């Protein structure tokens, strides 16, 4: 098992881009996703923002996926198996 000592921001960027893509495919606004996932609009906006650090938990990822009616694995698209 790979030991992780340093946070890999690239993984967060990929997940954030996937969240934005699938949210748009679901014809949802950030505000609608926030409401359905029980997070603030600001939290969703920060996740999807192209600038700035991304900070969200696996729990948040699961709640966002459920709110969009997609599997969590879909939001991990583009991340290698080794990185997962």
mmCIF file of N, CA, C and O in Angstrom:
data_model
loop_
_atom_site.group_PDB
_atom_site.id
_atom_site.type_symbol
_atom_site.label_atom_id
_atom_site.label_comp_id
_atom_site.label_asym_id
_atom_site.label_seq_id
_atom_site.Cartn_x
_atom_site.Cartn_y
_atom_site.Cartn_z
ATOM 1 N N UNK A 1 0.842 -1.179 0.000
ATOM 2 C CA UNK A 1 0.000 0.000 0.000
ATOM 3 C C UNK A 1 0.882 1.234 0.000
ATOM 4 O O UNK A 1 1.862 1.316 0.724
ATOM 5 N N UNK A 2 0.533 2.197 -0.829
ATOM 6 C CA UNK A 2 1.296 3.425 -0.962
ATOM 7 C C UNK A 2 1.091 4.319 0.262
ATOM 8 O O UNK A 2 -0.020 4.612 0.651
ATOM 9 N N UNK A 3 2.191 4.733 0.868
ATOM 10 C CA UNK A 3 2.114 5.629 2.009
ATOM 11 C C UNK A 3 2.029 7.070 1.497
ATOM 12 O O UNK A 3 2.819 7.487 0.659
ATOM 13 N N UNK A 4 1.062 7.793 1.997
ATOM 14 C CA UNK A 4 0.862 9.166 1.553
ATOM 15 C C UNK A 4 1.360 10.113 2.634
ATOM 16 O O UNK A 4 0.848 10.125 3.742
ATOM 17 N N UNK A 5 2.383 10.875 2.302
ATOM 18 C CA UNK A 5 2.936 11.845 3.234
ATOM 19 C C UNK A 5 2.512 13.264 2.876
ATOM 20 O O UNK A 5 2.451 14.121 3.727
ATOM 21 N N UNK A 6 2.265 13.490 1.613
ATOM 22 C CA UNK A 6 1.961 14.824 1.134
ATOM 23 C C UNK A 6 0.637 14.800 0.386
ATOM 24 O O UNK A 6 0.354 13.873 -0.358
ATOM 25 N N UNK A 7 -0.146 15.807 0.587
ATOM 26 C CA UNK A 7 -1.437 15.920 -0.081
ATOM 27 C C UNK A 7 -1.248 16.119 -1.572
ATOM 28 O O UNK A 7 -0.439 16.941 -1.980
ATOM 29 N N UNK A 8 -1.978 15.396 -2.395
ATOM 30 C CA UNK A 8 -1.890 15.519 -3.846
ATOM 31 C C UNK A 8 -3.033 16.392 -4.331
ATOM 32 O O UNK A 8 -4.148 15.932 -4.520
ATOM 33 N N UNK A 9 -2.732 17.670 -4.531
ATOM 34 C CA UNK A 9 -3.764 18.616 -4.954
ATOM 35 C C UNK A 9 -4.322 18.298 -6.335
ATOM 36 O O UNK A 9 -5.448 18.657 -6.641
ATOM 37 N N UNK A 10 -3.541 17.611 -7.177
ATOM 38 C CA UNK A 10 -4.012 17.271 -8.517
ATOM 39 C C UNK A 10 -5.249 16.395 -8.497
ATOM 40 O O UNK A 10 -6.143 16.540 -9.332
ATOM 41 N N UNK A 11 -5.326 15.497 -7.531
ATOM 42 C CA UNK A 11 -6.482 14.612 -7.403
ATOM 43 C C UNK A 11 -7.726 15.439 -7.078
ATOM 44 O O UNK A 11 -8.793 15.226 -7.649
ATOM 45 N N UNK A 12 -7.578 16.401 -6.189
ATOM 46 C CA UNK A 12 -8.703 17.263 -5.828
ATOM 47 C C UNK A 12 -9.172 18.078 -7.034
ATOM 48 O O UNK A 12 -10.367 18.288 -7.223
ATOM 49 N N UNK A 13 -8.235 18.534 -7.854
ATOM 50 C CA UNK A 13 -8.592 19.302 -9.052
ATOM 51 C C UNK A 13 -9.389 18.447 -10.040
ATOM 52 O O UNK A 13 -10.363 18.916 -10.633
ATOM 53 N N UNK A 14 -8.977 17.203 -10.216
ATOM 54 C CA UNK A 14 -9.684 16.291 -11.121
ATOM 55 C C UNK A 14 -11.100 16.043 -10.613
ATOM 56 O O UNK A 14 -12.072 16.114 -11.376
ATOM 57 N N UNK A 15 -11.224 15.758 -9.331
ATOM 58 C CA UNK A 15 -12.543 15.503 -8.753
ATOM 59 C C UNK A 15 -13.424 16.747 -8.875
ATOM 60 O O UNK A 15 -14.602 16.646 -9.235
ATOM 61 N N UNK A 16 -12.860 17.913 -8.603
ATOM 62 C CA UNK A 16 -13.625 19.162 -8.699
ATOM 63 C C UNK A 16 -14.136 19.393 -10.122
ATOM 64 O O UNK A 16 -15.295 19.774 -10.320
ATOM 65 N N UNK A 17 -13.291 19.127 -11.111
ATOM 66 C CA UNK A 17 -13.704 19.280 -12.509
ATOM 67 C C UNK A 17 -14.818 18.296 -12.851
ATOM 68 O O UNK A 17 -15.775 18.637 -13.561
ATOM 69 N N UNK A 18 -14.723 17.075 -12.320
ATOM 70 C CA UNK A 18 -15.770 16.076 -12.560
ATOM 71 C C UNK A 18 -17.079 16.477 -11.888
ATOM 72 O O UNK A 18 -18.154 16.303 -12.472
ATOM 73 N N UNK A 19 -17.001 17.021 -10.690
ATOM 74 C CA UNK A 19 -18.214 17.483 -10.011
ATOM 75 C C UNK A 19 -18.897 18.543 -10.869
ATOM 76 O O UNK A 19 -20.106 18.475 -11.114
ATOM 77 N N UNK A 20 -18.131 19.498 -11.349
ATOM 78 C CA UNK A 20 -18.696 20.569 -12.169
ATOM 79 C C UNK A 20 -19.320 20.008 -13.451
ATOM 80 O O UNK A 20 -20.434 20.375 -13.829
ATOM 81 N N UNK A 21 -18.593 19.108 -14.117
ATOM 82 C CA UNK A 21 -19.093 18.515 -15.364
ATOM 83 C C UNK A 21 -20.412 17.780 -15.155
ATOM 84 O O UNK A 21 -21.383 17.996 -15.885
ATOM 85 N N UNK A 22 -20.468 16.914 -14.156
ATOM 86 C CA UNK A 22 -21.673 16.124 -13.932
ATOM 87 C C UNK A 22 -22.815 16.957 -13.353
ATOM 88 O O UNK A 22 -23.983 16.674 -13.615
ATOM 89 N N UNK A 23 -22.483 17.993 -12.606
ATOM 90 C CA UNK A 23 -23.527 18.910 -12.131
ATOM 91 C C UNK A 23 -24.203 19.584 -13.320
ATOM 92 O O UNK A 23 -25.431 19.661 -13.401
ATOM 93 N N UNK A 24 -23.390 20.038 -14.264
ATOM 94 C CA UNK A 24 -23.949 20.695 -15.454
ATOM 95 C C UNK A 24 -24.756 19.709 -16.302
ATOM 96 O O UNK A 24 -25.802 20.065 -16.823
ATOM 97 N N UNK A 25 -24.260 18.473 -16.417
ATOM 98 C CA UNK A 25 -25.008 17.458 -17.168
ATOM 99 C C UNK A 25 -26.362 17.186 -16.523
ATOM 100 O O UNK A 25 -27.320 16.864 -17.216
ATOM 101 N N UNK A 26 -26.432 17.331 -15.215
ATOM 102 C CA UNK A 26 -27.684 17.123 -14.488
ATOM 103 C C UNK A 26 -28.562 18.377 -14.503
ATOM 104 O O UNK A 26 -29.624 18.388 -13.879
ATOM 105 N N UNK A 27 -28.103 19.414 -15.210
ATOM 106 C CA UNK A 27 -28.826 20.691 -15.287
ATOM 107 C C UNK A 27 -29.107 21.267 -13.901
ATOM 108 O O UNK A 27 -30.207 21.742 -13.621
ATOM 109 N N UNK A 28 -28.090 21.203 -13.049
ATOM 110 C CA UNK A 28 -28.208 21.735 -11.694
ATOM 111 C C UNK A 28 -27.318 22.965 -11.560
ATOM 112 O O UNK A 28 -26.222 22.995 -12.117
ATOM 113 N N UNK A 29 -27.789 23.921 -10.815
ATOM 114 C CA UNK A 29 -26.946 25.058 -10.473
ATOM 115 C C UNK A 29 -26.119 24.684 -9.247
ATOM 116 O O UNK A 29 -26.413 23.702 -8.560
ATOM 117 N N UNK A 30 -25.114 25.497 -8.959
ATOM 118 C CA UNK A 30 -24.341 25.268 -7.747
ATOM 119 C C UNK A 30 -25.239 25.378 -6.519
ATOM 120 O O UNK A 30 -25.110 24.606 -5.575
ATOM 121 N N UNK A 31 -26.154 26.328 -6.558
ATOM 122 C CA UNK A 31 -27.073 26.527 -5.426
ATOM 123 C C UNK A 31 -27.961 25.301 -5.231
ATOM 124 O O UNK A 31 -28.211 24.879 -4.091
ATOM 125 N N UNK A 32 -28.438 24.711 -6.313
ATOM 126 C CA UNK A 32 -29.279 23.516 -6.211
ATOM 127 C C UNK A 32 -28.482 22.340 -5.654
ATOM 128 O O UNK A 32 -28.980 21.598 -4.806
ATOM 129 N N UNK A 33 -27.239 22.186 -6.130
ATOM 130 C CA UNK A 33 -26.394 21.113 -5.617
ATOM 131 C C UNK A 33 -26.119 21.325 -4.132
ATOM 132 O O UNK A 33 -26.162 20.379 -3.345
ATOM 133 N N UNK A 34 -25.864 22.553 -3.757
ATOM 134 C CA UNK A 34 -25.621 22.866 -2.347
ATOM 135 C C UNK A 34 -26.817 22.474 -1.493
ATOM 136 O O UNK A 34 -26.671 21.813 -0.461
ATOM 137 N N UNK A 35 -27.991 22.843 -1.942
ATOM 138 C CA UNK A 35 -29.204 22.532 -1.182
ATOM 139 C C UNK A 35 -29.426 21.032 -1.070
ATOM 140 O O UNK A 35 -29.706 20.514 0.008
ATOM 141 N N UNK A 36 -29.259 20.315 -2.178
ATOM 142 C CA UNK A 36 -29.511 18.869 -2.179
ATOM 143 C C UNK A 36 -28.460 18.085 -1.407
ATOM 144 O O UNK A 36 -28.739 16.986 -0.936
ATOM 145 N N UNK A 37 -27.261 18.633 -1.287
ATOM 146 C CA UNK A 37 -26.192 17.929 -0.579
ATOM 147 C C UNK A 37 -26.013 18.426 0.856
ATOM 148 O O UNK A 37 -25.161 17.925 1.585
ATOM 149 N N UNK A 38 -26.821 19.411 1.238
ATOM 150 C CA UNK A 38 -26.759 20.008 2.583
ATOM 151 C C UNK A 38 -25.434 20.708 2.868
ATOM 152 O O UNK A 38 -24.920 20.668 3.980
ATOM 153 N N UNK A 39 -24.875 21.334 1.837
ATOM 154 C CA UNK A 39 -23.690 22.168 1.990
ATOM 155 C C UNK A 39 -24.047 23.578 1.557
ATOM 156 O O UNK A 39 -25.057 23.801 0.892
ATOM 157 N N UNK A 40 -23.199 24.515 1.912
ATOM 158 C CA UNK A 40 -23.457 25.900 1.508
ATOM 159 C C UNK A 40 -23.098 26.100 0.037
ATOM 160 O O UNK A 40 -22.267 25.367 -0.524
ATOM 161 N N UNK A 41 -23.735 27.090 -0.547
ATOM 162 C CA UNK A 41 -23.417 27.452 -1.922
ATOM 163 C C UNK A 41 -21.937 27.832 -2.021
ATOM 164 O O UNK A 41 -21.253 27.468 -2.981
ATOM 165 N N UNK A 42 -21.434 28.518 -1.020
ATOM 166 C CA UNK A 42 -20.024 28.932 -0.987
ATOM 167 C C UNK A 42 -19.092 27.712 -1.016
ATOM 168 O O UNK A 42 -18.072 27.722 -1.703
ATOM 169 N N UNK A 43 -19.442 26.667 -0.291
ATOM 170 C CA UNK A 43 -18.627 25.451 -0.271
ATOM 171 C C UNK A 43 -18.558 24.825 -1.660
ATOM 172 O O UNK A 43 -17.473 24.478 -2.139
ATOM 173 N N UNK A 44 -19.693 24.700 -2.327
ATOM 174 C CA UNK A 44 -19.733 24.129 -3.678
ATOM 175 C C UNK A 44 -18.969 25.028 -4.643
ATOM 176 O O UNK A 44 -18.195 24.553 -5.479
ATOM 177 N N UNK A 45 -19.147 26.325 -4.520
ATOM 178 C CA UNK A 45 -18.462 27.277 -5.394
ATOM 179 C C UNK A 45 -16.948 27.143 -5.236
ATOM 180 O O UNK A 45 -16.212 27.109 -6.227
ATOM 181 N N UNK A 46 -16.474 27.029 -3.999
ATOM 182 C CA UNK A 46 -15.032 26.892 -3.758
ATOM 183 C C UNK A 46 -14.489 25.582 -4.320
ATOM 184 O O UNK A 46 -13.376 25.557 -4.843
ATOM 185 N N UNK A 47 -15.257 24.518 -4.228
ATOM 186 C CA UNK A 47 -14.808 23.243 -4.802
ATOM 187 C C UNK A 47 -14.625 23.383 -6.304
ATOM 188 O O UNK A 47 -13.630 22.936 -6.867
ATOM 189 N N UNK A 48 -15.583 24.011 -6.966
ATOM 190 C CA UNK A 48 -15.547 24.110 -8.420
ATOM 191 C C UNK A 48 -14.652 25.227 -8.948
ATOM 192 O O UNK A 48 -14.341 25.245 -10.135
ATOM 193 N N UNK A 49 -14.228 26.140 -8.096
ATOM 194 C CA UNK A 49 -13.392 27.259 -8.537
ATOM 195 C C UNK A 49 -12.088 26.742 -9.135
ATOM 196 O O UNK A 49 -11.501 25.783 -8.644
ATOM 197 N N UNK A 50 -11.635 27.400 -10.193
ATOM 198 C CA UNK A 50 -10.401 26.960 -10.850
ATOM 199 C C UNK A 50 -9.158 27.398 -10.083
ATOM 200 O O UNK A 50 -8.098 26.830 -10.266
ATOM 201 N N UNK A 51 -9.299 28.397 -9.244
ATOM 202 C CA UNK A 51 -8.158 28.870 -8.450
ATOM 203 C C UNK A 51 -8.398 28.557 -6.980
ATOM 204 O O UNK A 51 -9.529 28.481 -6.530
ATOM 205 N N UNK A 52 -7.312 28.393 -6.264
ATOM 206 C CA UNK A 52 -7.417 28.143 -4.823
ATOM 207 C C UNK A 52 -7.330 26.671 -4.498
ATOM 208 O O UNK A 52 -7.517 25.798 -5.346
ATOM 209 N N UNK A 53 -7.025 26.414 -3.266
ATOM 210 C CA UNK A 53 -6.899 25.039 -2.770
ATOM 211 C C UNK A 53 -8.269 24.408 -2.591
ATOM 212 O O UNK A 53 -9.238 25.084 -2.260
ATOM 213 N N UNK A 54 -8.330 23.132 -2.825
ATOM 214 C CA UNK A 54 -9.561 22.368 -2.650
ATOM 215 C C UNK A 54 -9.453 21.573 -1.353
ATOM 216 O O UNK A 54 -8.463 20.881 -1.136
ATOM 217 N N UNK A 55 -10.451 21.703 -0.518
ATOM 218 C CA UNK A 55 -10.486 20.941 0.727
ATOM 219 C C UNK A 55 -11.888 20.377 0.905
ATOM 220 O O UNK A 55 -12.825 21.124 1.131
ATOM 221 N N UNK A 56 -12.012 19.070 0.761
ATOM 222 C CA UNK A 56 -13.279 18.414 1.035
ATOM 223 C C UNK A 56 -13.000 16.972 1.413
ATOM 224 O O UNK A 56 -11.994 16.395 1.031
ATOM 225 N N UNK A 57 -13.893 16.422 2.192
ATOM 226 C CA UNK A 57 -13.717 15.062 2.711
ATOM 227 C C UNK A 57 -14.366 14.032 1.797
ATOM 228 O O UNK A 57 -15.127 14.377 0.881
ATOM 229 N N UNK A 58 -14.094 12.779 2.083
ATOM 230 C CA UNK A 58 -14.777 11.699 1.370
ATOM 231 C C UNK A 58 -16.269 11.739 1.648
ATOM 232 O O UNK A 58 -17.080 11.465 0.763
ATOM 233 N N UNK A 59 -16.624 12.103 2.864
ATOM 234 C CA UNK A 59 -18.030 12.228 3.225
ATOM 235 C C UNK A 59 -18.711 13.273 2.334
ATOM 236 O O UNK A 59 -19.807 13.052 1.822
ATOM 237 N N UNK A 60 -18.045 14.397 2.128
ATOM 238 C CA UNK A 60 -18.595 15.445 1.255
ATOM 239 C C UNK A 60 -18.728 14.924 -0.172
ATOM 240 O O UNK A 60 -19.736 15.166 -0.835
ATOM 241 N N UNK A 61 -17.728 14.196 -0.632
ATOM 242 C CA UNK A 61 -17.772 13.637 -1.984
ATOM 243 C C UNK A 61 -18.962 12.700 -2.155
ATOM 244 O O UNK A 61 -19.678 12.763 -3.158
ATOM 245 N N UNK A 62 -19.196 11.864 -1.167
ATOM 246 C CA UNK A 62 -20.328 10.930 -1.217
ATOM 247 C C UNK A 62 -21.654 11.691 -1.232
ATOM 248 O O UNK A 62 -22.545 11.388 -2.032
ATOM 249 N N UNK A 63 -21.792 12.693 -0.382
ATOM 250 C CA UNK A 63 -23.038 13.477 -0.333
ATOM 251 C C UNK A 63 -23.278 14.212 -1.647
ATOM 252 O O UNK A 63 -24.412 14.286 -2.127
ATOM 253 N N UNK A 64 -22.226 14.748 -2.236
ATOM 254 C CA UNK A 64 -22.360 15.457 -3.513
ATOM 255 C C UNK A 64 -22.755 14.481 -4.615
ATOM 256 O O UNK A 64 -23.634 14.772 -5.430
ATOM 257 N N UNK A 65 -22.120 13.318 -4.646
ATOM 258 C CA UNK A 65 -22.464 12.301 -5.646
ATOM 259 C C UNK A 65 -23.924 11.889 -5.512
ATOM 260 O O UNK A 65 -24.655 11.809 -6.514
ATOM 261 N N UNK A 66 -24.374 11.644 -4.301
ATOM 262 C CA UNK A 66 -25.777 11.257 -4.080
ATOM 263 C C UNK A 66 -26.730 12.358 -4.535
ATOM 264 O O UNK A 66 -27.769 12.076 -5.123
ATOM 265 N N UNK A 67 -26.383 13.597 -4.248
ATOM 266 C CA UNK A 67 -27.236 14.719 -4.639
ATOM 267 C C UNK A 67 -27.375 14.823 -6.152
ATOM 268 O O UNK A 67 -28.410 15.246 -6.656
ATOM 269 N N UNK A 68 -26.331 14.405 -6.877
ATOM 270 C CA UNK A 68 -26.369 14.443 -8.339
ATOM 271 C C UNK A 68 -26.834 13.122 -8.945
ATOM 272 O O UNK A 68 -26.932 12.995 -10.158
ATOM 273 N N UNK A 69 -27.084 12.126 -8.078
ATOM 274 C CA UNK A 69 -27.515 10.793 -8.519
ATOM 275 C C UNK A 69 -26.480 10.134 -9.431
ATOM 276 O O UNK A 69 -26.821 9.564 -10.468
ATOM 277 N N UNK A 70 -25.208 10.239 -9.020
ATOM 278 C CA UNK A 70 -24.127 9.552 -9.728
ATOM 279 C C UNK A 70 -23.329 8.738 -8.720
ATOM 280 O O UNK A 70 -23.357 9.005 -7.528
ATOM 281 N N UNK A 71 -22.615 7.752 -9.220
ATOM 282 C CA UNK A 71 -21.759 6.942 -8.357
ATOM 283 C C UNK A 71 -20.478 7.721 -8.057
ATOM 284 O O UNK A 71 -19.988 8.460 -8.898
ATOM 285 N N UNK A 72 -19.947 7.529 -6.883
ATOM 286 C CA UNK A 72 -18.705 8.210 -6.493
ATOM 287 C C UNK A 72 -17.595 7.904 -7.505
ATOM 288 O O UNK A 72 -16.798 8.789 -7.843
ATOM 289 N N UNK A 73 -17.563 6.703 -8.009
ATOM 290 C CA UNK A 73 -16.527 6.309 -8.964
ATOM 291 C C UNK A 73 -16.503 7.222 -10.186
ATOM 292 O O UNK A 73 -15.441 7.484 -10.748
ATOM 293 N N UNK A 74 -17.667 7.705 -10.593
ATOM 294 C CA UNK A 74 -17.754 8.618 -11.735
ATOM 295 C C UNK A 74 -16.979 9.895 -11.452
ATOM 296 O O UNK A 74 -16.330 10.446 -12.339
ATOM 297 N N UNK A 75 -17.028 10.363 -10.221
ATOM 298 C CA UNK A 75 -16.351 11.604 -9.859
ATOM 299 C C UNK A 75 -14.838 11.401 -9.718
ATOM 300 O O UNK A 75 -14.093 12.373 -9.636
ATOM 301 N N UNK A 76 -14.395 10.148 -9.743
ATOM 302 C CA UNK A 76 -12.963 9.843 -9.677
ATOM 303 C C UNK A 76 -12.363 9.592 -11.060
ATOM 304 O O UNK A 76 -11.183 9.271 -11.177
ATOM 305 N N UNK A 77 -13.182 9.767 -12.099
ATOM 306 C CA UNK A 77 -12.733 9.545 -13.481
ATOM 307 C C UNK A 77 -11.508 10.406 -13.768
ATOM 308 O O UNK A 77 -11.503 11.601 -13.448
ATOM 309 N N UNK A 78 -10.476 9.809 -14.331
ATOM 310 C CA UNK A 78 -9.268 10.544 -14.666
ATOM 311 C C UNK A 78 -8.148 10.384 -13.654
ATOM 312 O O UNK A 78 -7.041 10.869 -13.861
ATOM 313 N N UNK A 79 -8.431 9.700 -12.562
ATOM 314 C CA UNK A 79 -7.429 9.443 -11.540
ATOM 315 C C UNK A 79 -6.948 7.998 -11.718
ATOM 316 O O UNK A 79 -7.762 7.091 -11.808
ATOM 317 N N UNK A 80 -5.650 7.811 -11.783
ATOM 318 C CA UNK A 80 -5.120 6.460 -12.000
ATOM 319 C C UNK A 80 -5.441 5.558 -10.808
ATOM 320 O O UNK A 80 -5.646 6.032 -9.688
ATOM 321 N N UNK A 81 -5.449 4.262 -11.057
ATOM 322 C CA UNK A 81 -5.703 3.302 -9.984
ATOM 323 C C UNK A 81 -4.670 3.430 -8.876
ATOM 324 O O UNK A 81 -4.993 3.285 -7.707
ATOM 325 N N UNK A 82 -3.432 3.705 -9.240
ATOM 326 C CA UNK A 82 -2.387 3.851 -8.230
ATOM 327 C C UNK A 82 -2.653 5.063 -7.341
ATOM 328 O O UNK A 82 -2.425 5.014 -6.144
ATOM 329 N N UNK A 83 -3.139 6.149 -7.922
ATOM 330 C CA UNK A 83 -3.429 7.352 -7.145
ATOM 331 C C UNK A 83 -4.639 7.149 -6.234
ATOM 332 O O UNK A 83 -4.700 7.744 -5.173
ATOM 333 N N UNK A 84 -5.604 6.337 -6.682
ATOM 334 C CA UNK A 84 -6.798 6.090 -5.879
ATOM 335 C C UNK A 84 -6.391 5.349 -4.635
ATOM 336 O O UNK A 84 -6.882 5.463 -3.608
#
